[in-house]
mmCIF file of C-alpha atoms and ligand atoms in Angstrom:
data_model
loop_
_atom_site.group_PDB
_atom_site.id
_atom_site.type_symbol
_atom_site.label_atom_id
_atom_site.label_comp_id
_atom_site.label_asym_id
_atom_site.label_seq_id
_atom_site.Cartn_x
_atom_site.Cartn_y
_atom_site.Cartn_z
ATOM 1 C CA MET A 524 16.822 32.610 97.052
ATOM 2 C CA GLU A 525 19.644 35.634 98.412
ATOM 3 C CA ILE A 526 18.576 38.260 100.162
ATOM 4 C CA LYS A 527 20.972 41.295 99.574
ATOM 5 C CA ILE A 528 21.377 43.751 102.614
ATOM 6 C CA LEU A 529 23.364 46.962 101.524
ATOM 7 C CA GLU A 530 25.084 49.065 104.218
ATOM 8 C CA PHE A 531 24.885 52.562 103.144
ATOM 9 C CA HIS A 532 28.179 55.081 104.845
ATOM 10 C CA ARG A 533 27.693 56.505 107.748
ATOM 11 C CA ARG A 534 29.015 59.406 109.102
ATOM 12 C CA ASN A 535 27.255 59.872 112.556
ATOM 13 C CA ASN A 536 29.408 61.976 116.026
ATOM 14 C CA GLU A 537 27.522 62.998 119.252
ATOM 15 C CA THR A 538 25.768 65.351 116.714
ATOM 16 C CA GLY A 539 23.788 62.822 115.365
ATOM 17 C CA LYS A 540 23.515 60.398 112.305
ATOM 18 C CA LEU A 541 24.161 60.938 108.812
ATOM 19 C CA THR A 542 24.186 58.096 105.487
ATOM 20 C CA PHE A 543 24.125 58.892 102.278
ATOM 21 C CA LEU A 544 24.267 56.795 99.285
ATOM 22 C CA GLU A 545 25.213 57.458 95.552
ATOM 23 C CA GLY A 546 23.391 55.701 92.249
ATOM 24 C CA GLY A 547 25.333 53.357 89.962
ATOM 25 C CA VAL A 548 27.463 50.305 88.690
ATOM 26 C CA ASP A 549 30.063 50.330 91.716
ATOM 27 C CA LYS A 550 27.963 52.610 93.356
ATOM 28 C CA ASP A 551 26.419 52.454 97.285
ATOM 29 C CA ILE A 552 22.905 51.550 94.845
ATOM 30 C CA PRO A 553 23.755 49.384 91.461
ATOM 31 C CA PHE A 554 22.163 51.056 89.369
ATOM 32 C CA ASP A 555 21.771 54.385 87.788
ATOM 33 C CA ILE A 556 18.409 55.949 90.104
ATOM 34 C CA ARG A 557 15.599 56.793 87.963
ATOM 35 C CA ARG A 558 13.212 57.413 90.369
ATOM 36 C CA VAL A 559 12.178 57.653 93.938
ATOM 37 C CA TYR A 560 8.922 57.073 95.843
ATOM 38 C CA TYR A 561 8.244 56.842 99.757
ATOM 39 C CA ILE A 562 5.796 55.024 101.001
ATOM 40 C CA TYR A 563 4.472 56.559 104.958
ATOM 41 C CA ASP A 564 1.273 56.735 106.857
ATOM 42 C CA VAL A 565 0.598 52.774 106.304
ATOM 43 C CA ALA A 566 -2.743 52.347 108.241
ATOM 44 C CA PRO A 567 -1.824 49.203 111.015
ATOM 45 C CA GLY A 568 -2.693 46.134 109.330
ATOM 46 C CA GLU A 569 -2.891 47.167 105.599
ATOM 47 C CA ILE A 570 -0.617 45.020 103.403
ATOM 48 C CA ARG A 571 1.124 46.655 100.354
ATOM 49 C CA GLY A 572 2.800 45.655 96.918
ATOM 50 C CA PHE A 573 1.188 42.607 96.091
ATOM 51 C CA HIS A 574 3.295 42.225 92.364
ATOM 52 C CA ALA A 575 6.124 41.849 91.236
ATOM 53 C CA HIS A 576 8.313 43.632 88.192
ATOM 54 C CA LYS A 577 9.862 42.434 85.068
ATOM 55 C CA LYS A 578 13.413 44.840 84.557
ATOM 56 C CA LEU A 579 12.469 47.397 87.466
ATOM 57 C CA ASN A 580 15.710 47.447 90.072
ATOM 58 C CA GLN A 581 14.955 48.734 93.271
ATOM 59 C CA VAL A 582 16.768 49.119 96.718
ATOM 60 C CA LEU A 583 14.056 49.639 99.773
ATOM 61 C CA ILE A 584 15.890 51.053 102.648
ATOM 62 C CA CYS A 585 13.317 51.854 106.015
ATOM 63 C CA ILE A 586 14.411 55.198 106.572
ATOM 64 C CA ASN A 587 12.280 55.873 109.764
ATOM 65 C CA GLY A 588 10.427 53.381 112.098
ATOM 66 C CA SER A 589 10.306 49.513 110.845
ATOM 67 C CA CYS A 590 8.348 47.415 108.309
ATOM 68 C CA LYS A 591 8.524 43.629 107.471
ATOM 69 C CA ILE A 592 8.628 42.252 103.709
ATOM 70 C CA LEU A 593 7.888 38.583 102.217
ATOM 71 C CA LEU A 594 9.895 38.149 98.944
ATOM 72 C CA ASP A 595 8.715 35.599 96.956
ATOM 73 C CA ASP A 596 10.737 34.023 93.479
ATOM 74 C CA GLY A 597 8.491 31.160 92.816
ATOM 75 C CA GLN A 598 10.533 29.031 95.011
ATOM 76 C CA ASP A 599 11.236 30.697 98.289
ATOM 77 C CA LYS A 600 9.526 33.176 100.455
ATOM 78 C CA ILE A 601 11.991 35.312 102.612
ATOM 79 C CA GLU A 602 11.081 37.584 105.609
ATOM 80 C CA VAL A 603 12.671 40.712 105.982
ATOM 81 C CA GLU A 604 12.475 43.401 108.475
ATOM 82 C CA LEU A 605 13.640 46.532 108.353
ATOM 83 C CA ASN A 606 14.813 48.857 111.214
ATOM 84 C CA ASN A 607 17.864 50.536 109.857
ATOM 85 C CA PRO A 608 17.946 53.636 107.517
ATOM 86 C CA ALA A 609 21.342 52.629 106.792
ATOM 87 C CA GLN A 610 21.014 49.433 104.733
ATOM 88 C CA GLY A 611 19.267 49.173 101.625
ATOM 89 C CA LEU A 612 17.309 45.411 101.168
ATOM 90 C CA VAL A 613 17.758 44.680 96.950
ATOM 91 C CA VAL A 614 14.464 43.454 95.189
ATOM 92 C CA GLU A 615 15.152 41.940 91.455
ATOM 93 C CA PRO A 616 12.660 41.390 88.863
ATOM 94 C CA LYS A 617 10.857 38.933 88.992
ATOM 95 C CA VAL A 618 10.235 38.889 92.421
ATOM 96 C CA TRP A 619 6.443 38.903 93.575
ATOM 97 C CA HIS A 620 7.335 41.351 96.930
ATOM 98 C CA GLU A 621 4.470 42.488 100.084
ATOM 99 C CA MET A 622 5.212 45.364 102.921
ATOM 100 C CA TYR A 623 3.069 44.753 106.345
ATOM 101 C CA GLU A 624 4.262 45.705 109.643
ATOM 102 C CA PHE A 625 4.585 49.456 109.244
ATOM 103 C CA SER A 626 4.951 51.081 112.645
ATOM 104 C CA PRO A 627 3.316 53.401 112.960
ATOM 105 C CA ASN A 628 5.612 55.996 112.206
ATOM 106 C CA ALA A 629 7.289 54.073 109.239
ATOM 107 C CA ILE A 630 9.142 55.900 106.119
ATOM 108 C CA LEU A 631 10.052 53.656 103.769
ATOM 109 C CA LEU A 632 12.007 54.962 100.872
ATOM 110 C CA VAL A 633 12.207 53.706 97.402
ATOM 111 C CA MET A 634 15.029 53.746 94.805
ATOM 112 C CA ALA A 635 14.629 52.768 91.011
ATOM 113 C CA SER A 636 16.287 51.498 87.905
ATOM 114 C CA ASP A 637 13.744 52.989 85.721
ATOM 115 C CA PHE A 638 10.274 56.196 85.959
ATOM 116 C CA TYR A 639 7.468 54.251 87.011
ATOM 117 C CA ASP A 640 5.514 52.227 84.335
ATOM 118 C CA GLU A 641 2.181 50.343 84.711
ATOM 119 C CA SER A 642 3.066 47.611 81.979
ATOM 120 C CA ASP A 643 6.213 46.240 84.436
ATOM 121 C CA TYR A 644 3.913 44.630 87.343
ATOM 122 C CA LEU A 645 3.448 41.658 87.022
ATOM 123 C CA ARG A 646 0.309 41.908 89.429
ATOM 124 C CA ASP A 647 -1.511 38.355 89.526
ATOM 125 C CA TYR A 648 0.401 35.366 91.131
ATOM 126 C CA GLN A 649 -1.254 33.490 88.339
ATOM 127 C CA GLN A 650 0.527 36.004 85.786
ATOM 128 C CA PHE A 651 3.699 36.086 88.255
ATOM 129 C CA VAL A 652 3.515 32.195 87.788
ATOM 130 C CA ASN A 653 3.094 32.315 84.002
ATOM 131 C CA TYR A 654 6.047 35.272 82.782
ATOM 132 C CA LEU A 655 8.569 33.306 85.544
ATOM 133 C CA GLN A 656 8.056 29.827 83.741
ATOM 134 C CA GLY A 657 8.384 32.159 80.185
ATOM 135 C CA GLY A 658 4.970 33.632 79.139
ATOM 136 C CA LYS A 659 4.296 37.077 78.851
HETATM 137 P P1 LIG B 1308 1.540 50.675 93.977
HETATM 138 O O1 LIG B 1308 3.381 50.761 93.394
HETATM 139 O O2 LIG B 1308 1.362 49.673 93.493
HETATM 140 O O3 LIG B 1308 2.133 51.041 95.549
HETATM 141 P P2 LIG B 1308 2.533 49.655 96.095
HETATM 142 O O4 LIG B 1308 3.465 49.048 95.584
HETATM 143 O O5 LIG B 1308 2.558 50.250 97.093
HETATM 144 O O6 LIG B 1308 1.082 48.708 97.146
HETATM 145 O O7 LIG B 1308 1.588 51.911 93.510
HETATM 146 C C1 LIG B 1308 0.260 52.427 93.664
HETATM 147 C C2 LIG B 1308 0.031 53.428 92.780
HETATM 148 O O8 LIG B 1308 0.635 55.096 92.788
HETATM 149 C C3 LIG B 1308 -0.824 53.015 91.231
HETATM 150 O O9 LIG B 1308 -1.976 53.469 91.414
HETATM 151 C C4 LIG B 1308 0.849 53.236 90.661
HETATM 152 C C5 LIG B 1308 1.015 54.984 91.682
HETATM 153 N N1 LIG B 1308 2.467 55.263 91.285
HETATM 154 C C6 LIG B 1308 2.703 56.110 90.378
HETATM 155 O O10 LIG B 1308 1.943 57.027 89.760
HETATM 156 N N2 LIG B 1308 4.078 56.927 90.944
HETATM 157 C C7 LIG B 1308 4.908 55.357 91.261
HETATM 158 O O11 LIG B 1308 6.480 55.661 91.247
HETATM 159 C C8 LIG B 1308 4.524 54.238 92.155
HETATM 160 C C9 LIG B 1308 5.129 53.623 92.510
HETATM 161 C C10 LIG B 1308 3.239 54.710 91.697
#
């Protein structure tokens, strides 16, 4: 599995740092952003995620602190640490993901290509494997 890390624009100077991103094909986020959500105040040791999406594209940005993401496409499992607010991890559809080892101050910001839709979730690992094999 290829891991895609996006590098965002940085406007840093002695007064502080600024990063921006724009949504759309050929822009910083490679889709039109329809939803933004963020995960924070995660209790120590907790693991989030445990699902894949059928169609949703997402970019994960740890804008404060750090956390780890496990990506699993049914063949490879890859762990990525996010700790840079100017980088984004692309999570494509049909990739099982888990988020863990959140630092106490971590904020994980997510850009998503569509509105929330529970029917787009694969929340059971066996259902995910079946879906990869052409199931529903
Ligand atoms: P979930 O996606 O399972 O969170 P995580 O991946 O961090 O474990 O979502 C948790 C709950 O929040 C679940 O009841 C669905 C709801 N939710 C929304 O209503 N809208 C959203 O945009 C998101 C991401 C979740």
